[in-house]
Amino acid sequence: TFCPWSFEPDELVPTPDLPTNGVLGAYHDIDPSEGGTIEYTTVGVAPQRQFKVSFVHIPHFDCNELLTTQQIILYESSNVIDVIVTEKPSCQDWNDGLAVIGIQNATGTVGYSPQGRNTGVWSVTFQELWRFIPDGEPNYVFEWLDELGNSIGNTQEITVNPTETSTYT
């Protein structure tokens, strides 16, 4: 639906003043009700799938003649995030033309933004790719559970031999 569009030049990633627990791919005020398409798809096979969200020729709010095209890709298992911006002009008439690219945690206390793409006035006329790669040990546990919630394995593939219809998660 709608998220907060107004932010200040000094609200730099990380900050709880921008959407938290988020991927801010060329985050600025857009108006999809005026045109363009927003599409999403999942490609590949688990555990190496990619979830892709594409914003194609989306008008800027209050500057409908200006269009943004970008894509965000989330990589399963590796937790790598790509932000690809093909075009993003700057609408100086709305929120002073501010935009940001970045990621941040649920509290807005840890986040990352590419140099020159933190909160500010900027535009993209030639495709840019920004990749966010996790650093350190994974912070998740892989585990198979039976219908009673009992752990039955911790590998990505498991062989089971049920004697009746069963559900595994």
PDB file of C-alpha atoms in Angstrom:
ATOM      1  CA  THR A   1       0.000   0.000   0.000  1.00  0.00           C
ATOM      2  CA  PHE A   2       1.940   2.978   1.238  1.00  0.00           C
ATOM      3  CA  CYS A   3       5.079   3.571   3.272  1.00  0.00           C
ATOM      4  CA  PRO A   4       6.630   6.759   4.652  1.00  0.00           C
ATOM      5  CA  TRP A   5       7.924   8.817   1.741  1.00  0.00           C
ATOM      6  CA  SER A   6       9.212  11.856   3.592  1.00  0.00           C
ATOM      7  CA  PHE A   7      12.735  11.785   5.007  1.00  0.00           C
ATOM      8  CA  GLU A   8      15.504  14.286   5.626  1.00  0.00           C
ATOM      9  CA  PRO A   9      19.023  14.506   4.147  1.00  0.00           C
ATOM     10  CA  ASP A  10      20.521  13.731   7.569  1.00  0.00           C
ATOM     11  CA  GLU A  11      18.523  10.490   7.969  1.00  0.00           C
ATOM     12  CA  LEU A  12      21.295   8.197   6.780  1.00  0.00           C
ATOM     13  CA  VAL A  13      21.242   4.381   6.740  1.00  0.00           C
ATOM     14  CA  PRO A  14      21.182   2.998   9.372  1.00  0.00           C
ATOM     15  CA  THR A  15      18.278   4.859  10.971  1.00  0.00           C
ATOM     16  CA  PRO A  16      14.923   3.849  12.456  1.00  0.00           C
ATOM     17  CA  ASP A  17      13.447   6.855  10.584  1.00  0.00           C
ATOM     18  CA  LEU A  18      13.534   4.929   7.285  1.00  0.00           C
ATOM     19  CA  PRO A  19      11.711   1.595   6.799  1.00  0.00           C
ATOM     20  CA  THR A  20      13.413  -0.951   9.029  1.00  0.00           C
ATOM     21  CA  ASN A  21      14.149  -4.597   8.346  1.00  0.00           C
ATOM     22  CA  GLY A  22      14.252  -3.589   4.739  1.00  0.00           C
ATOM     23  CA  VAL A  23      15.915  -3.530   1.394  1.00  0.00           C
ATOM     24  CA  LEU A  24      15.891   0.061   0.190  1.00  0.00           C
ATOM     25  CA  GLY A  25      16.389  -0.288  -3.532  1.00  0.00           C
ATOM     26  CA  ALA A  26      16.381   3.255  -4.905  1.00  0.00           C
ATOM     27  CA  TYR A  27      13.928   4.167  -2.147  1.00  0.00           C
ATOM     28  CA  HIS A  28      12.053   7.338  -3.047  1.00  0.00           C
ATOM     29  CA  ASP A  29       8.423   8.295  -3.568  1.00  0.00           C
ATOM     30  CA  ILE A  30       6.887   6.577  -6.582  1.00  0.00           C
ATOM     31  CA  ASP A  31       3.329   6.519  -7.905  1.00  0.00           C
ATOM     32  CA  PRO A  32       2.473   3.152  -9.533  1.00  0.00           C
ATOM     33  CA  SER A  33      -1.151   4.258  -9.876  1.00  0.00           C
ATOM     34  CA  GLU A  34       0.050   6.463 -12.761  1.00  0.00           C
ATOM     35  CA  GLY A  35       1.658   3.683 -14.799  1.00  0.00           C
ATOM     36  CA  GLY A  36       4.435   1.179 -15.105  1.00  0.00           C
ATOM     37  CA  THR A  37       4.420  -2.349 -13.723  1.00  0.00           C
ATOM     38  CA  ILE A  38       5.589  -4.033 -10.547  1.00  0.00           C
ATOM     39  CA  GLU A  39       6.281  -7.717 -11.050  1.00  0.00           C
ATOM     40  CA  TYR A  40       7.738 -10.487  -8.921  1.00  0.00           C
ATOM     41  CA  THR A  41       8.821 -14.037  -9.568  1.00  0.00           C
ATOM     42  CA  THR A  42      10.817 -16.851  -8.039  1.00  0.00           C
ATOM     43  CA  VAL A  43      13.292 -18.632 -10.308  1.00  0.00           C
ATOM     44  CA  GLY A  44      15.568 -21.613  -9.790  1.00  0.00           C
ATOM     45  CA  VAL A  45      15.376 -24.691  -7.603  1.00  0.00           C
ATOM     46  CA  ALA A  46      15.635 -24.815  -3.808  1.00  0.00           C
ATOM     47  CA  PRO A  47      17.899 -24.174  -2.043  1.00  0.00           C
ATOM     48  CA  GLN A  48      19.354 -21.874  -4.732  1.00  0.00           C
ATOM     49  CA  ARG A  49      16.255 -19.888  -5.747  1.00  0.00           C
ATOM     50  CA  GLN A  50      16.121 -16.183  -6.499  1.00  0.00           C
ATOM     51  CA  PHE A  51      13.179 -13.959  -5.585  1.00  0.00           C
ATOM     52  CA  LYS A  52      13.047 -11.047  -8.032  1.00  0.00           C
ATOM     53  CA  VAL A  53      10.956  -7.889  -7.720  1.00  0.00           C
ATOM     54  CA  SER A  54      10.967  -5.587 -10.754  1.00  0.00           C
ATOM     55  CA  PHE A  55       9.743  -1.999 -10.912  1.00  0.00           C
ATOM     56  CA  VAL A  56       9.446  -1.135 -14.617  1.00  0.00           C
ATOM     57  CA  HIS A  57       8.911   2.467 -15.736  1.00  0.00           C
ATOM     58  CA  ILE A  58       7.232   3.506 -12.467  1.00  0.00           C
ATOM     59  CA  PRO A  59       6.352   7.237 -12.371  1.00  0.00           C
ATOM     60  CA  HIS A  60       7.669   9.388  -9.560  1.00  0.00           C
ATOM     61  CA  PHE A  61       5.086  10.946  -7.274  1.00  0.00           C
ATOM     62  CA  ASP A  62       4.278  14.513  -8.343  1.00  0.00           C
ATOM     63  CA  CYS A  63       6.694  14.146 -11.286  1.00  0.00           C
ATOM     64  CA  ASN A  64       4.809  11.525 -13.282  1.00  0.00           C
ATOM     65  CA  GLU A  65       6.879  12.153 -16.421  1.00  0.00           C
ATOM     66  CA  LEU A  66       9.970  10.871 -14.569  1.00  0.00           C
ATOM     67  CA  LEU A  67      10.244   7.068 -14.505  1.00  0.00           C
ATOM     68  CA  THR A  68      12.247   4.609 -12.408  1.00  0.00           C
ATOM     69  CA  THR A  69      13.208   1.096 -13.504  1.00  0.00           C
ATOM     70  CA  GLN A  70      14.921  -1.183 -11.005  1.00  0.00           C
ATOM     71  CA  GLN A  71      15.077  -4.743  -9.713  1.00  0.00           C
ATOM     72  CA  ILE A  72      15.803  -6.291  -6.324  1.00  0.00           C
ATOM     73  CA  ILE A  73      17.004  -9.919  -6.177  1.00  0.00           C
ATOM     74  CA  LEU A  74      17.101 -11.964  -2.956  1.00  0.00           C
ATOM     75  CA  TYR A  75      19.238 -15.124  -3.133  1.00  0.00           C
ATOM     76  CA  GLU A  76      18.076 -18.108  -1.118  1.00  0.00           C
ATOM     77  CA  SER A  77      20.600 -19.783   1.213  1.00  0.00           C
ATOM     78  CA  SER A  78      23.388 -17.250   0.635  1.00  0.00           C
ATOM     79  CA  ASN A  79      21.261 -14.241   1.704  1.00  0.00           C
ATOM     80  CA  VAL A  80      22.986 -12.131  -0.956  1.00  0.00           C
ATOM     81  CA  ILE A  81      20.915  -9.138  -2.103  1.00  0.00           C
ATOM     82  CA  ASP A  82      21.296  -7.381  -5.463  1.00  0.00           C
ATOM     83  CA  VAL A  83      19.861  -3.958  -6.235  1.00  0.00           C
ATOM     84  CA  ILE A  84      19.922  -3.152  -9.953  1.00  0.00           C
ATOM     85  CA  VAL A  85      18.916   0.350 -10.998  1.00  0.00           C
ATOM     86  CA  THR A  86      18.515   0.967 -14.721  1.00  0.00           C
ATOM     87  CA  GLU A  87      17.048   4.457 -14.589  1.00  0.00           C
ATOM     88  CA  LYS A  88      16.218   6.799 -11.709  1.00  0.00           C
ATOM     89  CA  PRO A  89      15.969  10.501 -12.326  1.00  0.00           C
ATOM     90  CA  SER A  90      15.576  12.979  -9.488  1.00  0.00           C
ATOM     91  CA  CYS A  91      12.274  14.755  -8.792  1.00  0.00           C
ATOM     92  CA  GLN A  92      13.379  17.983  -7.141  1.00  0.00           C
ATOM     93  CA  ASP A  93       9.738  19.084  -6.683  1.00  0.00           C
ATOM     94  CA  TRP A  94       8.936  16.301  -4.207  1.00  0.00           C
ATOM     95  CA  ASN A  95      10.797  15.629  -0.943  1.00  0.00           C
ATOM     96  CA  ASP A  96      13.691  17.675  -2.384  1.00  0.00           C
ATOM     97  CA  GLY A  97      14.563  14.780  -4.728  1.00  0.00           C
ATOM     98  CA  LEU A  98      15.951  12.617  -1.908  1.00  0.00           C
ATOM     99  CA  ALA A  99      16.562   8.901  -2.467  1.00  0.00           C
ATOM    100  CA  VAL A 100      18.566   6.114  -0.822  1.00  0.00           C
ATOM    101  CA  ILE A 101      19.867   2.626  -1.619  1.00  0.00           C
ATOM    102  CA  GLY A 102      20.655   0.352   1.296  1.00  0.00           C
ATOM    103  CA  ILE A 103      19.688  -2.401   3.690  1.00  0.00           C
ATOM    104  CA  GLN A 104      19.059  -2.266   7.405  1.00  0.00           C
ATOM    105  CA  ASN A 105      18.037  -4.431  10.316  1.00  0.00           C
ATOM    106  CA  ALA A 106      14.731  -4.537  12.203  1.00  0.00           C
ATOM    107  CA  THR A 107      15.685  -1.763  14.625  1.00  0.00           C
ATOM    108  CA  GLY A 108      17.442   0.531  12.157  1.00  0.00           C
ATOM    109  CA  THR A 109      20.680   0.292  14.149  1.00  0.00           C
ATOM    110  CA  VAL A 110      22.738  -1.713  11.620  1.00  0.00           C
ATOM    111  CA  GLY A 111      22.640  -0.933   7.935  1.00  0.00           C
ATOM    112  CA  TYR A 112      24.703  -0.436   4.828  1.00  0.00           C
ATOM    113  CA  SER A 113      24.490   1.921   1.884  1.00  0.00           C
ATOM    114  CA  PRO A 114      26.792   2.248  -1.147  1.00  0.00           C
ATOM    115  CA  GLN A 115      29.006   5.311  -1.274  1.00  0.00           C
ATOM    116  CA  GLY A 116      27.163   8.162  -2.956  1.00  0.00           C
ATOM    117  CA  ARG A 117      23.795   6.403  -2.605  1.00  0.00           C
ATOM    118  CA  ASN A 118      22.937   7.080   1.020  1.00  0.00           C
ATOM    119  CA  THR A 119      20.225   9.665   1.583  1.00  0.00           C
ATOM    120  CA  GLY A 120      20.794  12.448  -0.927  1.00  0.00           C
ATOM    121  CA  VAL A 121      19.931  13.822  -4.339  1.00  0.00           C
ATOM    122  CA  TRP A 122      21.259  11.617  -7.124  1.00  0.00           C
ATOM    123  CA  SER A 123      20.149  10.019 -10.359  1.00  0.00           C
ATOM    124  CA  VAL A 124      21.001   6.968 -12.451  1.00  0.00           C
ATOM    125  CA  THR A 125      21.128   7.136 -16.250  1.00  0.00           C
ATOM    126  CA  PHE A 126      23.229   4.025 -16.869  1.00  0.00           C
ATOM    127  CA  GLN A 127      22.615   0.717 -15.122  1.00  0.00           C
ATOM    128  CA  GLU A 128      24.111   0.264 -11.645  1.00  0.00           C
ATOM    129  CA  LEU A 129      24.365  -2.967  -9.639  1.00  0.00           C
ATOM    130  CA  TRP A 130      24.850  -2.920  -5.888  1.00  0.00           C
ATOM    131  CA  ARG A 131      25.443  -6.249  -4.124  1.00  0.00           C
ATOM    132  CA  PHE A 132      25.095  -6.790  -0.383  1.00  0.00           C
ATOM    133  CA  ILE A 133      26.925  -9.917   0.853  1.00  0.00           C
ATOM    134  CA  PRO A 134      26.568 -11.190   4.432  1.00  0.00           C
ATOM    135  CA  ASP A 135      29.768 -11.344   6.457  1.00  0.00           C
ATOM    136  CA  GLY A 136      30.395 -13.932   9.160  1.00  0.00           C
ATOM    137  CA  GLU A 137      28.707 -17.131  10.199  1.00  0.00           C
ATOM    138  CA  PRO A 138      25.089 -17.764   9.128  1.00  0.00           C
ATOM    139  CA  ASN A 139      22.559 -16.825  11.778  1.00  0.00           C
ATOM    140  CA  TYR A 140      20.085 -19.582  10.961  1.00  0.00           C
ATOM    141  CA  VAL A 141      19.673 -23.288  11.633  1.00  0.00           C
ATOM    142  CA  PHE A 142      18.402 -25.764   9.042  1.00  0.00           C
ATOM    143  CA  GLU A 143      16.203 -28.444  10.574  1.00  0.00           C
ATOM    144  CA  TRP A 144      13.504 -30.929   9.477  1.00  0.00           C
ATOM    145  CA  LEU A 145      10.553 -31.445  11.834  1.00  0.00           C
ATOM    146  CA  ASP A 146       7.871 -34.112  11.881  1.00  0.00           C
ATOM    147  CA  GLU A 147       4.204 -33.221  12.442  1.00  0.00           C
ATOM    148  CA  LEU A 148       4.709 -33.295  16.220  1.00  0.00           C
ATOM    149  CA  GLY A 149       7.567 -30.805  16.021  1.00  0.00           C
ATOM    150  CA  ASN A 150      10.290 -33.376  16.678  1.00  0.00           C
ATOM    151  CA  SER A 151      13.616 -32.787  14.963  1.00  0.00           C
ATOM    152  CA  ILE A 152      14.371 -35.543  12.445  1.00  0.00           C
ATOM    153  CA  GLY A 153      17.425 -34.094  10.693  1.00  0.00           C
ATOM    154  CA  ASN A 154      19.474 -31.006   9.886  1.00  0.00           C
ATOM    155  CA  THR A 155      20.632 -31.585   6.286  1.00  0.00           C
ATOM    156  CA  GLN A 156      18.995 -29.947   3.263  1.00  0.00           C
ATOM    157  CA  GLU A 157      17.819 -33.329   1.972  1.00  0.00           C
ATOM    158  CA  ILE A 158      16.309 -36.091   4.057  1.00  0.00           C
ATOM    159  CA  THR A 159      14.871 -39.535   3.363  1.00  0.00           C
ATOM    160  CA  VAL A 160      11.761 -40.574   5.284  1.00  0.00           C
ATOM    161  CA  ASN A 161       9.718 -43.774   5.180  1.00  0.00           C
ATOM    162  CA  PRO A 162       6.256 -42.938   6.506  1.00  0.00           C
ATOM    163  CA  THR A 163       3.716 -45.734   6.988  1.00  0.00           C
ATOM    164  CA  GLU A 164       0.820 -43.259   6.710  1.00  0.00           C
ATOM    165  CA  THR A 165       0.232 -39.779   5.276  1.00  0.00           C
ATOM    166  CA  SER A 166       2.587 -37.411   7.080  1.00  0.00           C
ATOM    167  CA  THR A 167       3.681 -33.787   6.934  1.00  0.00           C
ATOM    168  CA  TYR A 168       7.283 -32.671   7.363  1.00  0.00           C
ATOM    169  CA  THR A 169       8.545 -29.091   7.638  1.00  0.00           C
TER     170      THR A 169
END
